[in-house]
Coordinates of C-alpha atoms in Angstrom, one line a residue:
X148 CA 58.2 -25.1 43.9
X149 CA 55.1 -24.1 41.8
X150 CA 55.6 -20.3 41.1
X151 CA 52.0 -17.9 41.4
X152 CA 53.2 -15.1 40.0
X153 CA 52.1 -12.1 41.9
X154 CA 50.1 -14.4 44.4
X155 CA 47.7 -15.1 42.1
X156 CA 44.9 -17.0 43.3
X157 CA 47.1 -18.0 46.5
X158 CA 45.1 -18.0 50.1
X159 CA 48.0 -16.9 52.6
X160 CA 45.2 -16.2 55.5
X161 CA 42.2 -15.9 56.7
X162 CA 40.4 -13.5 58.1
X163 CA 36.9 -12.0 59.1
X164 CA 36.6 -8.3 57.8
X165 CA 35.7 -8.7 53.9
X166 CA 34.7 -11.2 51.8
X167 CA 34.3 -11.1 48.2
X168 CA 32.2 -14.1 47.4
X169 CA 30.5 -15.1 43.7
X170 CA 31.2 -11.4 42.4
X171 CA 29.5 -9.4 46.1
X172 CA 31.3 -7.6 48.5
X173 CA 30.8 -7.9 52.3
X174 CA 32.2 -6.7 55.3
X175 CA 32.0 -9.2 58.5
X176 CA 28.5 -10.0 56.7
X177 CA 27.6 -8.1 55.9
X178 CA 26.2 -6.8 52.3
X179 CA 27.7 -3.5 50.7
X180 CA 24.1 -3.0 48.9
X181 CA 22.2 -3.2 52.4
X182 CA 25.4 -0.9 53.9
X183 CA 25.1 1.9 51.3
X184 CA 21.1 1.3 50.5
X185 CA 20.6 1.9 54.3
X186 CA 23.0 4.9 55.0
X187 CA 25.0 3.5 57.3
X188 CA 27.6 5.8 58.2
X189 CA 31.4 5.8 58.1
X190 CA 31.8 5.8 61.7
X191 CA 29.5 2.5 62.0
X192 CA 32.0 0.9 59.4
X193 CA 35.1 1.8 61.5
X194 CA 34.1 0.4 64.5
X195 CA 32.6 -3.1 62.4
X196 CA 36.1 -3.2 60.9
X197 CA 38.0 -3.0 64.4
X198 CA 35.5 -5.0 66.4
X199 CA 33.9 -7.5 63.9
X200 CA 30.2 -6.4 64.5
X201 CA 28.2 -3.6 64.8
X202 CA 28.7 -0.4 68.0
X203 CA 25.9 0.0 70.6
X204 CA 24.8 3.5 70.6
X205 CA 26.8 3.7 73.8
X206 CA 29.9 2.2 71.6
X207 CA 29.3 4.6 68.7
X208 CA 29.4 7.6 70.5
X209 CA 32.3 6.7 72.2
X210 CA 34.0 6.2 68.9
X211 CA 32.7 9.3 67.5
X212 CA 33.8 10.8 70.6
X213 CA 37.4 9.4 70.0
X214 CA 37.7 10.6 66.5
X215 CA 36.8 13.9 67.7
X216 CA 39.3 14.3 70.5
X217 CA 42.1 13.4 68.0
X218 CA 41.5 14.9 64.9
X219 CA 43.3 17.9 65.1
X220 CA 47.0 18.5 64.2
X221 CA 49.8 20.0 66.1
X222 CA 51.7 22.9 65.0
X223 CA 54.6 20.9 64.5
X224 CA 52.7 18.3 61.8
X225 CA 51.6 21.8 60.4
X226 CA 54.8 23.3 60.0
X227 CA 55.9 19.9 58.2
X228 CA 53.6 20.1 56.0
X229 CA 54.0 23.8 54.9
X230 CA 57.8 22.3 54.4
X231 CA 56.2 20.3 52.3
X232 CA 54.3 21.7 49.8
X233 CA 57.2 22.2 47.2
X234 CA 56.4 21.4 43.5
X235 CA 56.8 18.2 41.8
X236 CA 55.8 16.5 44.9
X237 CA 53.1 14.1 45.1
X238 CA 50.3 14.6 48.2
X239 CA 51.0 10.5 48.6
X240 CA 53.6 11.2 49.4
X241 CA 53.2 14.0 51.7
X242 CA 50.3 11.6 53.5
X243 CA 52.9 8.7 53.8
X244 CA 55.3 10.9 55.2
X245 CA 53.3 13.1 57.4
X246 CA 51.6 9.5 59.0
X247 CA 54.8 8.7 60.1
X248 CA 55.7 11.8 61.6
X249 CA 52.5 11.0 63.5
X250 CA 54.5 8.1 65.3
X251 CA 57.7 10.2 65.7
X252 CA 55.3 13.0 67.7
X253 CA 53.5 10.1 69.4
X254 CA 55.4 10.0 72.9
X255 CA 53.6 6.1 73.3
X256 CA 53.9 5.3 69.5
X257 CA 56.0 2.2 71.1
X258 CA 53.8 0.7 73.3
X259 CA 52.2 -2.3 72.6
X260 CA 48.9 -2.8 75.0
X261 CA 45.3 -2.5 73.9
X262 CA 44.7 0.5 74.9
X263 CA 47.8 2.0 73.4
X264 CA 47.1 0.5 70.2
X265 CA 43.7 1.6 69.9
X266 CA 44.4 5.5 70.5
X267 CA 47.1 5.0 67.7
X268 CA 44.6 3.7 65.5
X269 CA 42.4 6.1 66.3
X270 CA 44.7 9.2 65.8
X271 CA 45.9 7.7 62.5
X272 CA 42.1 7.3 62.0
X273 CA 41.2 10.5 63.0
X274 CA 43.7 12.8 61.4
X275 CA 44.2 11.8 58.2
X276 CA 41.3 14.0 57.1
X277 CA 42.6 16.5 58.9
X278 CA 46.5 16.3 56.9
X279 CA 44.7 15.9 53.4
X280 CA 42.4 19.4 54.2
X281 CA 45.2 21.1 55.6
X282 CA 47.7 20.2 52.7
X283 CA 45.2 21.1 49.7
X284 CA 44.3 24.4 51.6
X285 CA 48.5 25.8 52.8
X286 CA 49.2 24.3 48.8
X287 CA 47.0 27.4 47.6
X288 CA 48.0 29.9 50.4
X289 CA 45.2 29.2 52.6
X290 CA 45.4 28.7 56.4
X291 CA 44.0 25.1 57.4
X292 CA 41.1 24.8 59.0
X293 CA 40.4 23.1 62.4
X294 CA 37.6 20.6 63.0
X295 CA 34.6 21.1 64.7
X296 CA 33.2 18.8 67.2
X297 CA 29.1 18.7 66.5
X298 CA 30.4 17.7 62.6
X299 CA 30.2 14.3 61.2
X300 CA 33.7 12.5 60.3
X301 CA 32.4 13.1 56.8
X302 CA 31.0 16.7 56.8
X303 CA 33.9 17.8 58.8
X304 CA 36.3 16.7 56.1
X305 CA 34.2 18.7 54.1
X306 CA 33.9 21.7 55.9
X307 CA 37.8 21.8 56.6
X308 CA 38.6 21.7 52.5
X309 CA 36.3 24.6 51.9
X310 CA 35.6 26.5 55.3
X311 CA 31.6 26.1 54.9
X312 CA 28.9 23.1 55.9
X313 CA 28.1 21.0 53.0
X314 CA 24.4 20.3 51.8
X315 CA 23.4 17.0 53.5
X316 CA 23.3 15.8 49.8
X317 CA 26.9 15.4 49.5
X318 CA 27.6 14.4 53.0
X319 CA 25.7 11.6 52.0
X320 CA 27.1 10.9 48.4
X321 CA 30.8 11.6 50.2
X322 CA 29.7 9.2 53.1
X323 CA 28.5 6.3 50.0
X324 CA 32.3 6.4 49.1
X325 CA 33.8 5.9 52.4
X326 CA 31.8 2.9 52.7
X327 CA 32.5 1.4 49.9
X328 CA 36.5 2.1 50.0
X329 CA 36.7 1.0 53.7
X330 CA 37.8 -2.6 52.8
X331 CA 38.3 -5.2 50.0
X332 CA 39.7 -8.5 51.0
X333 CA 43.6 -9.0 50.8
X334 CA 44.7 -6.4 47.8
X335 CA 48.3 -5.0 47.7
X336 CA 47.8 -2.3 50.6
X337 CA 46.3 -4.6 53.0
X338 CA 48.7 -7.1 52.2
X339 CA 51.6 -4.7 53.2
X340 CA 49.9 -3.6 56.1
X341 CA 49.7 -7.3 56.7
X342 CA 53.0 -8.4 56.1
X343 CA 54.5 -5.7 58.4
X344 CA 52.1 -6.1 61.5
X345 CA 53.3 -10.0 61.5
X346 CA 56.6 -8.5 62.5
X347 CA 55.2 -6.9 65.2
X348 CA 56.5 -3.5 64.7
X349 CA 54.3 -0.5 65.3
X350 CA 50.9 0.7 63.6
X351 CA 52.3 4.0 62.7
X352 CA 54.6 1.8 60.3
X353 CA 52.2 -1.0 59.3
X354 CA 50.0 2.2 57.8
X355 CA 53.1 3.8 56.2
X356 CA 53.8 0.7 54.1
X357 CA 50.5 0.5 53.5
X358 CA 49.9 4.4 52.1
X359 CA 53.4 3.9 50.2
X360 CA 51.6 0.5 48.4
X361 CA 48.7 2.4 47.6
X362 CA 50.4 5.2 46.2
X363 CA 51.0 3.1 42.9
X364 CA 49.3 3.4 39.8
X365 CA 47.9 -0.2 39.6
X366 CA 46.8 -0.2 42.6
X367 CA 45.0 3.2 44.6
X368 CA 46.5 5.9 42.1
X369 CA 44.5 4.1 39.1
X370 CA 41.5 6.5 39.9
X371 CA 43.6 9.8 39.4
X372 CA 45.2 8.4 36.1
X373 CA 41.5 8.1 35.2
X374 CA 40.7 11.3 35.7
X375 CA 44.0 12.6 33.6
X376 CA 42.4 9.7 30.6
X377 CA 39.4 11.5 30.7
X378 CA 40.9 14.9 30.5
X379 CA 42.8 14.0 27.4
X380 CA 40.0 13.0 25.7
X381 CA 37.7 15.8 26.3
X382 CA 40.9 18.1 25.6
X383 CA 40.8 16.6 22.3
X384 CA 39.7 18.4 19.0
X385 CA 37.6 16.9 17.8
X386 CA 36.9 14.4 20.9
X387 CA 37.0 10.7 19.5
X388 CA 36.8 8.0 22.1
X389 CA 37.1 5.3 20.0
X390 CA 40.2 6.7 18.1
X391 CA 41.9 7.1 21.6
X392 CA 41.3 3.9 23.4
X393 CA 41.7 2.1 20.1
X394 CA 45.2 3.9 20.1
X395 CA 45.9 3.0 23.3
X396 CA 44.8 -0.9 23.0
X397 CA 47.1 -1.1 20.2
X398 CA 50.2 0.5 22.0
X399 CA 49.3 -2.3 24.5
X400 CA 48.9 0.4 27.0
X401 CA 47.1 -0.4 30.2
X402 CA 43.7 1.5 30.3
X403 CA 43.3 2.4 34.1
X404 CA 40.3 1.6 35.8
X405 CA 39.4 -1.3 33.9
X406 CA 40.0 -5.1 34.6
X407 CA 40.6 -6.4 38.0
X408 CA 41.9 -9.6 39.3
X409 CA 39.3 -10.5 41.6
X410 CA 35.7 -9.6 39.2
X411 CA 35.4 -11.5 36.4
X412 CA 31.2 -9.9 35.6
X413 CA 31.3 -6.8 37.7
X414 CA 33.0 -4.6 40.5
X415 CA 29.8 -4.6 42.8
X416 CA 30.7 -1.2 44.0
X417 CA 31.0 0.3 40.3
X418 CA 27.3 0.1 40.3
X419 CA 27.1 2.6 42.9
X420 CA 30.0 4.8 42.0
X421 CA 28.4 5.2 38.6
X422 CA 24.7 6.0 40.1
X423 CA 26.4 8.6 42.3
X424 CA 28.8 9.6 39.1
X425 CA 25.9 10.2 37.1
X426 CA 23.7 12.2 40.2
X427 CA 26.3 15.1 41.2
X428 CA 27.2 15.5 37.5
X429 CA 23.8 16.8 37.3
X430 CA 24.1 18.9 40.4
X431 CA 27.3 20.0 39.7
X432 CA 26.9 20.9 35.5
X433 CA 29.6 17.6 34.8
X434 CA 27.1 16.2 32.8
X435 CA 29.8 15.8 29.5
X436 CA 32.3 14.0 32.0
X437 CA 29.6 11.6 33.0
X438 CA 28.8 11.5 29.2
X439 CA 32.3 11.1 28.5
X440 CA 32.9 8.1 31.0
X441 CA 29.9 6.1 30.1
X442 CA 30.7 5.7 26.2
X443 CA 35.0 4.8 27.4
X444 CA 32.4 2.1 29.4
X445 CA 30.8 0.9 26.6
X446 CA 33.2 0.8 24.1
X447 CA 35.9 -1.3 26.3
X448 CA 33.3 -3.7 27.2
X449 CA 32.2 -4.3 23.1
X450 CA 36.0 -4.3 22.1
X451 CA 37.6 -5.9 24.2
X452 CA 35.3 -7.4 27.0
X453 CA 36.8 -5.0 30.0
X454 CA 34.8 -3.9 32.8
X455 CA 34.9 -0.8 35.4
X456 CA 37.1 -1.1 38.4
X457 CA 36.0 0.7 41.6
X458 CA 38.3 3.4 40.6
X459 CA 36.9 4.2 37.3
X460 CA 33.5 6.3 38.3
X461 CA 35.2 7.4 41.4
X462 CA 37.4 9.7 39.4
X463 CA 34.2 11.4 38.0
X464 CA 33.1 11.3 42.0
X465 CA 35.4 12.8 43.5
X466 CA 36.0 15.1 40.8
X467 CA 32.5 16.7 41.3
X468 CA 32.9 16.8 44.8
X469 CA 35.7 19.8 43.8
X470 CA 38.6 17.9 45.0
X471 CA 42.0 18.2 42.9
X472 CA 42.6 15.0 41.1
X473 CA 46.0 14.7 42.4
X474 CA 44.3 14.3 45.8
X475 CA 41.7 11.3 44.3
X476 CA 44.4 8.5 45.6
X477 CA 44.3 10.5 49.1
X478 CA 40.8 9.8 49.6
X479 CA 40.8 6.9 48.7
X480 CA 43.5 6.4 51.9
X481 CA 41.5 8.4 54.3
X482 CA 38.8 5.5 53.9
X483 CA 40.7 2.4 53.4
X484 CA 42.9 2.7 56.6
X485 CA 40.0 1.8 58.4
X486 CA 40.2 -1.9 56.8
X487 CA 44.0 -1.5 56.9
X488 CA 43.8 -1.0 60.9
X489 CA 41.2 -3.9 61.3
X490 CA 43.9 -5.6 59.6
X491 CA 46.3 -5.0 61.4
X492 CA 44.6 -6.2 64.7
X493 CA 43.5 -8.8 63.2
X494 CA 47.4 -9.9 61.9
X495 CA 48.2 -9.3 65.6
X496 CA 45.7 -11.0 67.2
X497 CA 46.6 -13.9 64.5
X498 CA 50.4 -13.7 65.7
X499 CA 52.6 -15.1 62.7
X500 CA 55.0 -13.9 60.8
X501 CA 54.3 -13.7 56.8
X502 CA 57.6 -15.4 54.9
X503 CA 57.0 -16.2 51.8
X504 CA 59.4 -18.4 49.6
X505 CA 60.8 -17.4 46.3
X506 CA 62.4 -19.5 43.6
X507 CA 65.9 -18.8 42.4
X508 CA 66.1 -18.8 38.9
X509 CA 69.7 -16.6 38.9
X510 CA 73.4 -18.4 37.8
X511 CA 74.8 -21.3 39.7
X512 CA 77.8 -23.1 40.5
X513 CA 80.2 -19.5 40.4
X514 CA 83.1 -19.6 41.5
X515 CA 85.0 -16.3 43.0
X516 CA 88.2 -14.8 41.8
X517 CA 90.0 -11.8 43.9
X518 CA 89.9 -8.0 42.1
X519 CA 94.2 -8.4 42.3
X520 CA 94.0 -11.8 40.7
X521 CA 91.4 -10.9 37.9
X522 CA 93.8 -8.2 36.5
X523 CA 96.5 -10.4 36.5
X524 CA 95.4 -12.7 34.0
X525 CA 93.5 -10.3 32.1
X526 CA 89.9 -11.6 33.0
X527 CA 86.0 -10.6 33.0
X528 CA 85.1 -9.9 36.9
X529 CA 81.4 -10.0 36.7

């Protein structure tokens, strides 16, 4: 058997939410570009992901409607969380565990008809937001915040991290993001998610896998090592990029947010992380971050021929946007689960169970000895 390691390259289904074809990015067709460029709005990518086209007004409000009715949290997922919010814990993991509490408050997270599954989604959906605002606000001794119903999916995240409307400036810039996180063809999240809805167990656990995946480091948590990189270097006296990432190259230490396996030229949704990196860093008096970020840019792409993930000018996003860099990965969640849950439908709808094979490469041809009769003769029971 011909060994891929790490699936490289390997096509192990299809399907017909994203496509990443001759370096763009598209989702059911389409074009990030035209999605962002256009302002299409976080709730319009939801219901594409789920449904494979576009909501009727009708459609659209009923989703918004939806999100609305479930976004809030029970006083029991609060009171977990307050549990939580020990030191030395990382908020992924507070998300993973909290969205499975989600299904062990759900009285039908069992049940297995569309309409079932679609209010699970939809809670999941709907209250993640709601866990990340409430867990960075009890963390500092503040009460959470409950949504509001004439707010935006995106401005009510907003207003429940700080208590106060945002300028529709940042909703906008915050709602950019979204888009561009929602979904991105079959990477190591979505592939758990995947892998765990061909079983046929529940969506509460198909996202669980999937926030646990994301969690790691080369994967969803690249974009808050980014933002501790950066912090190093500007910590630095006297600051010297090139000393630092030539360090770092020759430790053969993995630079995060650069490389990916998919782009070889460019990650198409770099170009408008960094346009939006380079806008609120103005607003916001970042300017030496941006600064900062653009010559690590330049300098990996002369030396060594890397380019900018999606994660790289996302850490100088969301860091503007006043959100705790521990939390980066989080956001990154809130958005993506709506590919992870068009995923999952569509693994359901698709009805087979992912089994891969493996090839052994361990010792052969052993043969066993008892623990009474090893000690006997004095042997080596490995």
């Amino acid at each position: 058997m011909e060994v891929h390691k790490g699936l490289a390259d390997v096509v192990v289904s299809e399907t017909s939410l994203s496509a990443i074809v001759e370096g763009n990015l598209s989702y059911v067709g389409y074009n990030i570009d035209e999605l962002v460029e256009k302002n299409v709005t976080f709730e319009e990518i939801v219901f594409l992901l789920w449904n494979l086209r576009m909501p009727t007004r009708k459609e659209y409000d009923q989703l918004c409607e939806d999100l609305h009715e479930h976004m809030a949290l029970s006083e029991s997922v609060v009171a977990c969380l307050k549990i939580q919010c020990r030191q030395n814990l990382h908020p992924m993991s507070v998300l993973r565990t909290t969205v499975s509490l989600l299904g062990v408050f759900d009285p039908y997270a069992e049940d297995t008809d569309k309409r079932s599954v679609y209010i699970q989604a939809v809670s999941i959906q709907a209250k993640i937001p709601t866990i990340i605002a409430a867990f960075a606000r009890l963390r500092r001794g503040l009460d959470p915040i409950a949504p509001r119903k004439d707010l935006s999916f995106v401005a009510n995240f907003l207003y429940m991290m700080t208590g106060e409307e945002a300028n529709p400036e940042l909703i906008e810039a915050f709602n950019h993001v979204m888009v561009l996180h929602a979904d991105h063809d079959l990477n190591a999240s979505t592939f758990t998610a995947r892998v765990a809805a061909s079983t046929l167990t529940d969506v509460y656990s198909c996202i669980t896998g999937a926030i646990g995946a994301l969690k790691g480091p080369l994967h969803g948590g690249a974009n808050e090592r980014v933002f501790d990189m950066l912090s190093e270097i500007s910590e630095s006296d006297p600051i010297d990029v090139p000393g630092y990432l030539k360090k770092k190259l020759d430790n053969k230490e993995k630079i995060m947010g650069f490389g990916h396996r998919v782009y070889k030229t460019e990650d198409p949704r770099k170009k408008h992380l960094k346009r939006m990196a380079e806008q609120l860093s103005k607003d916001f008096g970042k300017e030496a971050l941006y600064s900062l970020s653009c010559e690590v840019e330049e300098y990996l792409l002369k030396e060594k021929g890397l380019i900018p993930n999606v994660d790289f000018y996302s850490a100088t996003v969301y860091h503007c946007f006043g959100i705790e860099h521990d939390l980066f990965t989080l956001l990154f969640a809130m958005s993506r689960v709506s590919g992870w849950l068009g995923h999952v439908f569509e693994q359901q709808r698709e009805d087979t169970l992912i089994r891969p094979r493996s090839k052994y490469v361990g010792p052969t041809n052993l043969s066993y000895t008892p623990m009474d009769e090893e000690e006997h003769i004095g042997g080596d029971r490995k």
